[in-house]
């Protein structure tokens, strides 16, 4: 807890006090944070291997996928560290022809589901849902390149929605989140927030 | 069962098939619908055009394969940067998929624009830690990297020896971001404390959230989503994938709106609606 308070105090001082000693210490701390983050990537890998090995040995539901996950992880790591590291043709093939194509393919399915959900969700059941549907259609038309070109008022109305109600809402959320973070930071600095140490209030 | 009820119970697979057919048709046969250039796209263009020989640009990447299409403006942005005579670029990534961004950098073809690796640009690659990493780069760029992404000691690279490591050297931050930790971390840790000009390439979904930062000049320009990228490609006179894809985007929105209208007409005519009114 003391360590956290000292580190946090130095990080804050770096922003407000441009003293060489503070800047050097803060820079060292930031570099340490980067090294720790890199270490935790390896830690995450260990965690995944442990978790899925346990799933296989205890025959949890869908344990067969755990075998596949461990196999794919092993193949990717082995091909990734073959010299030249991360540039080996096998690794490049996995990345370019499996990963880079499968990942966006799965992601692009969202377009189909959004259209199907829009068909069922946007109904004029109540005044509130009618307003929501109206502005959803306006924003869809505004974001489609064709919309403002064919119906200029859609662009004007869409820009107003973006710059007034949506902006006000976003600023409110940003400010509230910032105040919350400051409050959490102050509580952590004062030792009142101990959840990160595993201490339950 | 009435027609209205049949429409209301339409199998979603029918919608999937129609979306697929419309998407494929307009991808193969683009019409070339007009595209409106938003002010933030013009500002993005102007910021790059204003760069002078010797200016150093810090290029941040938070890009992954899933959302690479969202930052389709990456390649034209790189090409636009390469066209600026004498500028230097330092690339770093907060995401681990550096191979992907290497492909995007190569697609811009730096060599064809006379940009030599080590002299005109450097790839620092992935740095772990998200926001902490940004803070570390802000306090001392040089202290956080010994080798470039390809394993070459940075001291062997001419450009690395020309910079002091201070953010004061950086004339512009270009952030290409489609996931967290991304442009928000860079904005908070590198733009705000050092008041470094920053422009953003991101997804269309970030428009409402990022507008507040554009209005407060924390982002001096933005390219958000396919429509902006399309307008930008036309601005730099290099029509590419975004310009070709906007017809698909337009038509898919139109199909979604048509389905909403049909669904509501069916709902208004349906017996369940009449029962509710009683």
Coordinates of C-alpha atoms in Angstrom, one line a residue:
Chain A
X1 CA 0.0 0.0 0.0
X2 CA 2.9 2.4 0.9
X3 CA 4.6 1.4 -2.4
X4 CA 1.4 2.2 -4.4
X5 CA 1.1 5.6 -2.7
X6 CA 4.7 6.5 -3.3
X7 CA 4.6 5.4 -7.0
X8 CA 1.3 7.2 -7.5
X9 CA 2.7 10.4 -5.9
X10 CA 5.8 10.3 -8.2
X11 CA 3.6 9.8 -11.2
X12 CA 1.5 12.8 -10.3
X13 CA 4.6 15.0 -9.4
X14 CA 6.1 14.2 -12.9
X15 CA 3.1 16.0 -14.4
X16 CA 3.2 19.1 -12.2
X17 CA 6.9 19.4 -11.2
X18 CA 9.5 19.4 -13.9
X19 CA 12.4 18.6 -11.5
X20 CA 15.2 16.4 -13.0
X21 CA 15.1 13.9 -10.1
X22 CA 11.4 13.5 -10.4
X23 CA 11.5 13.1 -14.1
X24 CA 14.2 10.5 -14.0
X25 CA 12.4 8.5 -11.3
X26 CA 9.1 8.7 -13.2
X27 CA 10.8 7.7 -16.4
X28 CA 12.4 4.7 -14.6
X29 CA 9.0 3.7 -13.2
X30 CA 7.3 3.9 -16.6
X31 CA 10.0 1.7 -18.1
X32 CA 9.5 -0.8 -15.2
X33 CA 5.8 -0.8 -15.9
X34 CA 6.5 -1.6 -19.6
X35 CA 8.8 -4.5 -18.6
X36 CA 6.2 -5.8 -16.1
X37 CA 3.5 -5.6 -18.8
X38 CA 5.7 -7.6 -21.2
X39 CA 6.3 -10.2 -18.4
X40 CA 2.5 -10.5 -17.8
X41 CA 2.0 -11.5 -21.5
X42 CA 4.0 -14.6 -20.7
X43 CA 2.2 -15.0 -17.5
X44 CA -1.1 -14.9 -19.4
X45 CA 0.1 -17.7 -21.7
X46 CA 1.0 -19.8 -18.6
X47 CA -2.5 -19.2 -17.2
X48 CA -4.2 -20.2 -20.5
X49 CA -2.1 -23.4 -20.7
X50 CA -2.9 -24.3 -17.0
X51 CA -6.6 -23.5 -17.4
X52 CA -7.1 -25.6 -20.6
X53 CA -4.9 -28.5 -19.4
X54 CA -7.2 -28.7 -16.3
X55 CA -10.2 -28.6 -18.6
X56 CA -8.8 -31.6 -20.6
X57 CA -7.8 -33.7 -17.6
X58 CA -11.1 -33.1 -15.8
X59 CA -13.1 -33.7 -19.1
X60 CA -15.0 -30.4 -18.8
X61 CA -17.8 -29.8 -21.4
X62 CA -16.2 -29.0 -24.8
X63 CA -12.8 -30.1 -23.6
X64 CA -11.9 -31.1 -27.1
X65 CA -11.7 -27.4 -28.1
X66 CA -9.1 -27.0 -25.3
X67 CA -6.9 -29.6 -27.1
X68 CA -7.3 -27.7 -30.3
X69 CA -6.5 -24.4 -28.6
X70 CA -3.3 -25.8 -27.0
X71 CA -2.3 -27.4 -30.3
X72 CA -2.7 -24.1 -32.3
X73 CA -0.9 -22.1 -29.5
X74 CA 2.0 -24.5 -29.6
X75 CA 2.2 -24.5 -33.4
X76 CA 2.1 -20.6 -33.5
X77 CA 4.7 -20.2 -30.8
X78 CA 7.1 -22.8 -32.4
X79 CA 6.8 -21.3 -35.9
X80 CA 7.0 -17.8 -34.4
X81 CA 10.4 -18.5 -32.7
X82 CA 11.9 -20.3 -35.7
X83 CA 14.7 -18.1 -37.1
X84 CA 14.2 -15.5 -38.4
X85 CA 12.0 -14.9 -35.4
X86 CA 8.4 -13.9 -36.4
X87 CA 9.5 -13.8 -40.1
X88 CA 9.7 -17.5 -40.8
X89 CA 7.6 -18.5 -43.9
X90 CA 5.5 -21.0 -41.8
X91 CA 4.6 -18.3 -39.2
X92 CA 3.9 -15.7 -42.0
X93 CA 1.6 -18.3 -43.7
X94 CA -0.4 -18.9 -40.5
X95 CA -0.7 -15.2 -39.9
X96 CA -1.5 -14.1 -43.5
X97 CA -3.7 -17.0 -44.7
X98 CA -5.4 -18.2 -41.5
X99 CA -5.5 -15.5 -38.9
X100 CA -5.8 -12.4 -41.0
X101 CA -8.6 -13.9 -43.1
X102 CA -10.6 -15.8 -40.4
X103 CA -10.6 -13.0 -37.9
X104 CA -12.3 -10.4 -40.1
X105 CA -14.6 -13.1 -41.6
X106 CA -16.0 -13.8 -38.2
X107 CA -16.2 -10.1 -37.4
X108 CA -18.1 -9.3 -40.7
X109 CA -21.0 -11.6 -39.7
X110 CA -22.1 -8.7 -37.5
X111 CA -23.4 -6.8 -40.6
X112 CA -25.9 -9.6 -41.2
X113 CA -27.0 -9.7 -37.5
X114 CA -27.4 -5.9 -37.3
X115 CA -29.7 -5.9 -40.3
X116 CA -31.8 -8.7 -38.8
X117 CA -32.0 -7.1 -35.4
X118 CA -32.8 -3.7 -36.9
X119 CA -35.8 -5.3 -38.7
X120 CA -37.2 -6.7 -35.4
X121 CA -36.2 -4.0 -32.9
X122 CA -37.0 -0.7 -34.6
X123 CA -40.8 -0.7 -34.3
X124 CA -43.2 2.2 -33.7
X125 CA -44.7 0.5 -30.6
X126 CA -44.5 3.6 -28.4
X127 CA -43.5 7.3 -28.7
X128 CA -40.1 6.6 -27.3
X129 CA -39.4 3.7 -29.6
X130 CA -40.7 5.8 -32.6
X131 CA -38.2 8.6 -31.8
X132 CA -35.4 6.2 -31.4
X133 CA -36.3 4.6 -34.7
X134 CA -36.5 7.9 -36.5
X135 CA -33.1 9.0 -35.3
X136 CA -31.6 5.6 -36.0
X137 CA -32.7 5.9 -39.6
X138 CA -31.4 9.5 -39.8
X139 CA -28.0 8.5 -38.5
X140 CA -27.9 5.4 -40.8
X141 CA -28.6 7.7 -43.8
X142 CA -26.2 10.3 -42.6
X143 CA -23.4 7.7 -42.3
X144 CA -24.1 6.1 -45.6
X145 CA -22.3 8.1 -48.3
X146 CA -25.4 8.1 -50.4
X147 CA -27.7 9.6 -47.7
X148 CA -26.5 13.2 -47.5
X149 CA -25.8 13.3 -51.2
X150 CA -29.4 12.4 -52.1
X151 CA -31.2 14.0 -49.1
X152 CA -29.1 17.0 -47.8
X153 CA -31.5 17.6 -44.8
X154 CA -30.4 14.2 -43.5
X155 CA -26.8 15.4 -43.3
X156 CA -27.8 18.7 -41.5
X157 CA -30.0 16.8 -39.0
X158 CA -27.4 14.1 -38.5
X159 CA -24.7 16.6 -37.8
X160 CA -27.0 18.3 -35.3
X161 CA -27.6 15.0 -33.5
X162 CA -23.8 14.4 -33.5
X163 CA -22.8 17.9 -32.3
X164 CA -25.5 18.6 -29.8
X165 CA -27.3 15.7 -28.0
X166 CA -24.6 13.0 -28.7
X167 CA -21.8 15.4 -27.8
X168 CA -23.5 16.5 -24.6
X169 CA -24.0 12.9 -23.6
X170 CA -20.4 12.0 -24.4
X171 CA -19.0 14.9 -22.5
X172 CA -21.1 14.0 -19.5
X173 CA -19.9 10.4 -19.6
X174 CA -16.3 11.6 -20.1
X175 CA -16.5 14.1 -17.2
X176 CA -18.2 11.6 -14.9
X177 CA -15.6 8.9 -15.7
X178 CA -12.8 11.4 -15.1
X179 CA -14.1 12.5 -11.8
X180 CA -14.6 8.8 -10.8
X181 CA -11.0 8.0 -11.8
X182 CA -9.7 11.0 -9.8
X183 CA -11.8 9.9 -6.7
X184 CA -10.4 6.4 -7.1
X185 CA -6.9 7.7 -7.4
X186 CA -7.2 9.9 -4.3
X187 CA -8.7 7.0 -2.3
X188 CA -5.8 4.7 -3.5
X189 CA -3.2 7.4 -2.6
X190 CA -4.7 7.7 0.9
X191 CA -4.8 4.0 1.4
X192 CA -8.6 3.9 1.6
X193 CA -9.0 1.8 -1.6
X194 CA -7.5 -1.7 -1.0
X195 CA -9.5 -3.8 -3.4
X196 CA -6.4 -4.2 -5.7
X197 CA -4.6 -5.9 -2.7
X198 CA -7.3 -8.5 -2.4
X199 CA -8.7 -6.9 0.7
X200 CA -12.5 -6.9 0.9
X201 CA -14.1 -3.8 2.4
Chain B
X1 CA -51.9 -16.2 -41.3
X2 CA -52.1 -12.7 -42.9
X3 CA -49.3 -11.2 -45.1
X4 CA -48.4 -8.8 -42.3
X5 CA -48.0 -11.6 -39.8
X6 CA -45.9 -13.6 -42.4
X7 CA -43.6 -10.5 -42.8
X8 CA -43.3 -10.1 -39.0
X9 CA -42.3 -13.7 -38.7
X10 CA -39.8 -13.5 -41.6
X11 CA -37.0 -16.0 -41.2
X12 CA -33.8 -14.0 -40.5
X13 CA -31.9 -16.2 -43.0
X14 CA -33.9 -14.5 -45.7
X15 CA -32.5 -11.1 -44.5
X16 CA -29.0 -12.7 -44.4
X17 CA -29.3 -13.9 -48.1
X18 CA -30.6 -10.5 -49.3
X19 CA -27.8 -8.6 -47.5
X20 CA -25.2 -11.1 -49.0
X21 CA -26.6 -10.7 -52.5
X22 CA -26.7 -6.8 -52.3
X23 CA -23.2 -6.7 -50.8
X24 CA -21.7 -8.9 -53.4
X25 CA -23.5 -7.3 -56.3
X26 CA -22.4 -3.7 -55.4
X27 CA -18.9 -4.9 -54.6
X28 CA -18.6 -6.3 -58.1
X29 CA -20.5 -3.5 -59.9
X30 CA -19.8 -0.2 -58.0
X31 CA -21.9 2.7 -59.2
X32 CA -19.7 5.5 -57.8
X33 CA -22.2 7.3 -55.5
X34 CA -21.0 10.8 -54.5
X35 CA -19.1 11.2 -51.2
X36 CA -19.3 14.3 -49.0
X37 CA -16.0 15.3 -47.5
X38 CA -16.4 16.2 -43.8
X39 CA -14.4 19.1 -42.3
X40 CA -12.4 16.8 -40.1
X41 CA -11.2 14.9 -43.2
X42 CA -10.1 18.2 -44.8
X43 CA -8.3 19.1 -41.5
X44 CA -6.6 15.7 -41.5
X45 CA -5.4 16.3 -45.1
X46 CA -4.2 19.8 -44.3
X47 CA -2.1 18.7 -41.2
X48 CA -0.1 16.2 -43.3
X49 CA 0.3 18.7 -46.2
X50 CA 1.6 21.3 -43.7
X51 CA 4.6 19.1 -42.7
X52 CA 8.0 20.5 -43.7
X53 CA 11.3 18.7 -44.6
X54 CA 13.0 17.4 -41.5
X55 CA 9.8 17.2 -39.5
X56 CA 9.5 14.0 -37.4
X57 CA 6.1 12.2 -37.3
X58 CA 5.4 9.7 -34.5
X59 CA 3.0 7.0 -36.0
X60 CA 1.1 5.0 -33.4
X61 CA -0.7 1.8 -34.4
X62 CA -3.3 -0.1 -32.5
X63 CA -4.6 -2.3 -35.3
X64 CA -5.6 -5.9 -35.5
X65 CA -6.9 -8.1 -38.3
X66 CA -10.5 -8.1 -36.9
X67 CA -10.9 -4.4 -37.4
X68 CA -8.2 -3.6 -40.0
X69 CA -11.0 -2.6 -42.5
X70 CA -12.0 0.1 -40.0
X71 CA -8.6 1.7 -40.5
X72 CA -8.6 1.3 -44.3
X73 CA -7.3 4.8 -44.3
X74 CA -3.9 3.5 -43.1
X75 CA -2.5 2.8 -46.5
X76 CA -3.5 6.1 -48.1
X77 CA -2.3 7.9 -45.0
X78 CA 1.1 6.2 -45.3
X79 CA 1.2 7.1 -49.0
X80 CA 0.3 10.7 -48.2
X81 CA 3.1 10.8 -45.6
X82 CA 5.6 9.3 -47.9
X83 CA 4.8 12.0 -50.5
X84 CA 5.8 14.7 -48.1
X85 CA 9.4 15.5 -48.9
X86 CA 12.1 15.1 -46.2
X87 CA 9.8 14.1 -43.4
X88 CA 10.9 11.3 -40.9
X89 CA 8.6 8.7 -39.3
X90 CA 8.9 6.7 -36.2
X91 CA 6.4 3.8 -35.9
X92 CA 5.4 2.0 -32.7
X93 CA 2.5 -0.3 -31.8
X94 CA 0.4 -0.8 -28.7
X95 CA -1.0 -4.0 -30.3
X96 CA 0.9 -7.2 -30.8
X97 CA 0.0 -7.8 -34.5
X98 CA 3.0 -5.9 -35.8
X99 CA 3.1 -8.1 -38.9
X100 CA -0.2 -6.6 -40.0
X101 CA 0.9 -3.0 -39.7
X102 CA 4.2 -4.0 -41.5
X103 CA 2.0 -5.1 -44.4
X104 CA 0.1 -1.8 -44.3
X105 CA 3.3 0.2 -44.3
X106 CA 4.7 -1.9 -47.2
X107 CA 1.5 -1.4 -49.2
X108 CA 2.2 2.3 -49.1
X109 CA 5.5 1.4 -50.8
X110 CA 8.0 3.7 -48.9
X111 CA 10.9 2.7 -51.2
X112 CA 9.0 3.9 -54.3
X113 CA 8.6 7.3 -52.6
X114 CA 12.3 7.5 -51.9
X115 CA 12.0 6.6 -48.2
X116 CA 14.8 4.5 -46.9
X117 CA 14.5 2.4 -43.8
X118 CA 16.7 3.7 -40.9
X119 CA 17.1 7.1 -42.5
X120 CA 13.5 8.2 -43.2
X121 CA 11.6 5.8 -41.1
X122 CA 12.0 3.3 -38.2
X123 CA 9.7 0.5 -37.0
X124 CA 10.0 0.2 -33.2
X125 CA 7.3 -2.4 -33.2
X126 CA 5.2 -3.6 -30.2
X127 CA 5.6 -2.1 -26.7
X128 CA 3.7 -3.7 -23.9
X129 CA 1.8 -1.8 -21.2
X130 CA -0.8 0.3 -23.1
X131 CA -1.2 3.6 -21.4
X132 CA 2.0 3.1 -19.2
X133 CA 3.9 2.5 -22.4
X134 CA 2.7 5.7 -23.9
X135 CA 3.7 7.6 -20.7
X136 CA 7.2 5.9 -20.9
X137 CA 7.5 6.9 -24.6
X138 CA 6.5 10.5 -23.7
X139 CA 9.1 10.8 -20.9
X140 CA 11.9 9.3 -23.0
X141 CA 11.5 7.6 -26.4
X142 CA 15.0 6.4 -26.6
X143 CA 15.2 4.9 -23.1
X144 CA 12.5 2.4 -24.0
X145 CA 13.9 0.7 -27.1
X146 CA 17.3 -0.8 -27.7
X147 CA 16.6 -2.6 -31.0
X148 CA 14.1 -2.0 -33.7
X149 CA 11.3 -4.6 -34.4
X150 CA 13.6 -6.6 -36.7
X151 CA 16.4 -6.9 -34.1
X152 CA 18.7 -4.2 -35.5
X153 CA 20.4 -2.1 -32.7
X154 CA 18.8 1.3 -33.0
X155 CA 22.2 3.0 -32.5
X156 CA 23.1 1.7 -36.0
X157 CA 20.2 3.6 -37.5
X158 CA 20.8 7.1 -38.7
X159 CA 17.4 8.5 -37.9
X160 CA 17.6 7.2 -34.3
X161 CA 20.9 9.1 -33.7
X162 CA 19.3 12.3 -35.1
X163 CA 16.6 12.5 -32.5
X164 CA 17.0 13.6 -28.9
X165 CA 14.3 11.3 -27.5
X166 CA 12.1 14.3 -26.3
X167 CA 8.5 14.7 -27.4
X168 CA 9.6 18.3 -28.4
X169 CA 11.2 16.7 -31.5
X170 CA 7.8 15.4 -32.7
X171 CA 5.9 17.7 -35.0
X172 CA 2.8 15.5 -35.5
X173 CA 1.4 12.3 -34.0
X174 CA -0.6 10.1 -36.4
X175 CA -2.7 7.6 -34.5
X176 CA -4.1 4.6 -36.3
X177 CA -6.4 3.0 -33.8
X178 CA -9.1 0.4 -33.9
X179 CA -9.0 -1.1 -30.4
X180 CA -7.9 -0.3 -26.8
X181 CA -5.3 0.6 -25.7
X182 CA -5.4 3.0 -28.6
X183 CA -5.7 6.6 -29.5
X184 CA -7.2 7.6 -26.2
X185 CA -4.1 6.4 -24.3
X186 CA -1.9 8.3 -26.9
X187 CA -4.0 11.4 -26.6
X188 CA -3.9 11.4 -22.8
X189 CA -0.2 10.6 -22.4
X190 CA 1.4 12.1 -25.5
X191 CA -0.9 14.8 -26.9
X192 CA -2.2 16.6 -23.8
X193 CA 0.9 16.8 -21.6
X194 CA 3.3 17.8 -24.5
X195 CA 0.7 19.7 -26.6
X196 CA 1.8 17.7 -29.7
X197 CA -0.5 18.1 -32.7
X198 CA -2.3 14.8 -33.2
X199 CA -4.5 13.4 -36.0
X200 CA -6.6 10.1 -35.9
X201 CA -7.5 7.3 -38.2
X202 CA -10.2 5.1 -36.5
X203 CA -13.4 3.3 -37.0
X204 CA -16.8 4.8 -37.8
X205 CA -18.1 3.6 -34.5
X206 CA -15.8 6.1 -32.7
X207 CA -17.4 9.1 -34.4
X208 CA -19.6 10.3 -31.5
X209 CA -16.9 9.7 -28.8
X210 CA -14.1 11.3 -30.8
X211 CA -16.0 14.4 -31.9
X212 CA -15.6 15.9 -28.4
X213 CA -11.8 15.7 -28.8
X214 CA -11.9 17.1 -32.3
X215 CA -14.0 20.1 -31.1
X216 CA -11.5 20.7 -28.3
X217 CA -8.6 20.5 -30.9
X218 CA -7.0 17.5 -29.2
X219 CA -7.5 15.8 -32.5
X220 CA -6.7 18.3 -35.3
X221 CA -8.2 16.0 -37.9
X222 CA -9.9 12.6 -38.2
X223 CA -10.5 9.8 -40.6
X224 CA -13.3 7.7 -39.2
X225 CA -14.6 4.7 -41.1
X226 CA -15.0 3.9 -44.7
X227 CA -16.9 7.0 -45.8
X228 CA -14.1 9.4 -44.5
X229 CA -11.4 7.1 -45.9
X230 CA -13.2 7.2 -49.2
X231 CA -13.3 11.0 -49.2
X232 CA -9.6 11.1 -48.2
X233 CA -8.5 8.8 -51.0
X234 CA -10.2 11.2 -53.4
X235 CA -8.6 14.2 -51.8
X236 CA -5.1 12.7 -52.2
X237 CA -6.0 11.5 -55.7
X238 CA -5.4 7.9 -54.9
X239 CA -8.8 6.1 -55.1
X240 CA -8.5 2.7 -53.4
X241 CA -10.3 0.1 -51.4
X242 CA -12.4 2.6 -49.4
X243 CA -13.6 4.5 -52.5
X244 CA -14.6 1.2 -54.1
X245 CA -16.4 0.0 -50.9
X246 CA -18.6 2.9 -50.2
X247 CA -21.3 1.8 -52.6
X248 CA -21.6 -1.5 -50.7
X249 CA -21.8 0.5 -47.5
X250 CA -24.5 2.8 -48.8
X251 CA -26.6 0.0 -50.2
X252 CA -26.4 -2.1 -47.1
X253 CA -27.7 0.9 -45.0
X254 CA -30.5 1.3 -47.6
X255 CA -31.4 -2.4 -47.3
X256 CA -31.5 -2.1 -43.5
X257 CA -33.7 0.9 -43.7
X258 CA -36.0 -0.8 -46.2
X259 CA -36.4 -3.7 -43.8
X260 CA -37.2 -1.3 -41.0
X261 CA -39.9 0.3 -43.1
X262 CA -41.4 -3.0 -44.2
X263 CA -41.3 -4.3 -40.7
X264 CA -43.2 -1.3 -39.4
X265 CA -45.8 -1.3 -42.1
X266 CA -46.4 -5.0 -41.3
X267 CA -46.6 -4.2 -37.6
X268 CA -49.1 -1.4 -38.2
X269 CA -51.3 -3.6 -40.3
X270 CA -51.0 -6.7 -38.0
X271 CA -53.8 -7.9 -35.8
X272 CA -51.5 -7.7 -32.7
X273 CA -51.1 -4.0 -33.2
X274 CA -54.9 -3.6 -33.5
X275 CA -55.4 -5.6 -30.4
X276 CA -53.0 -3.4 -28.5
X277 CA -54.8 -0.3 -29.6
X278 CA -58.1 -1.7 -28.2

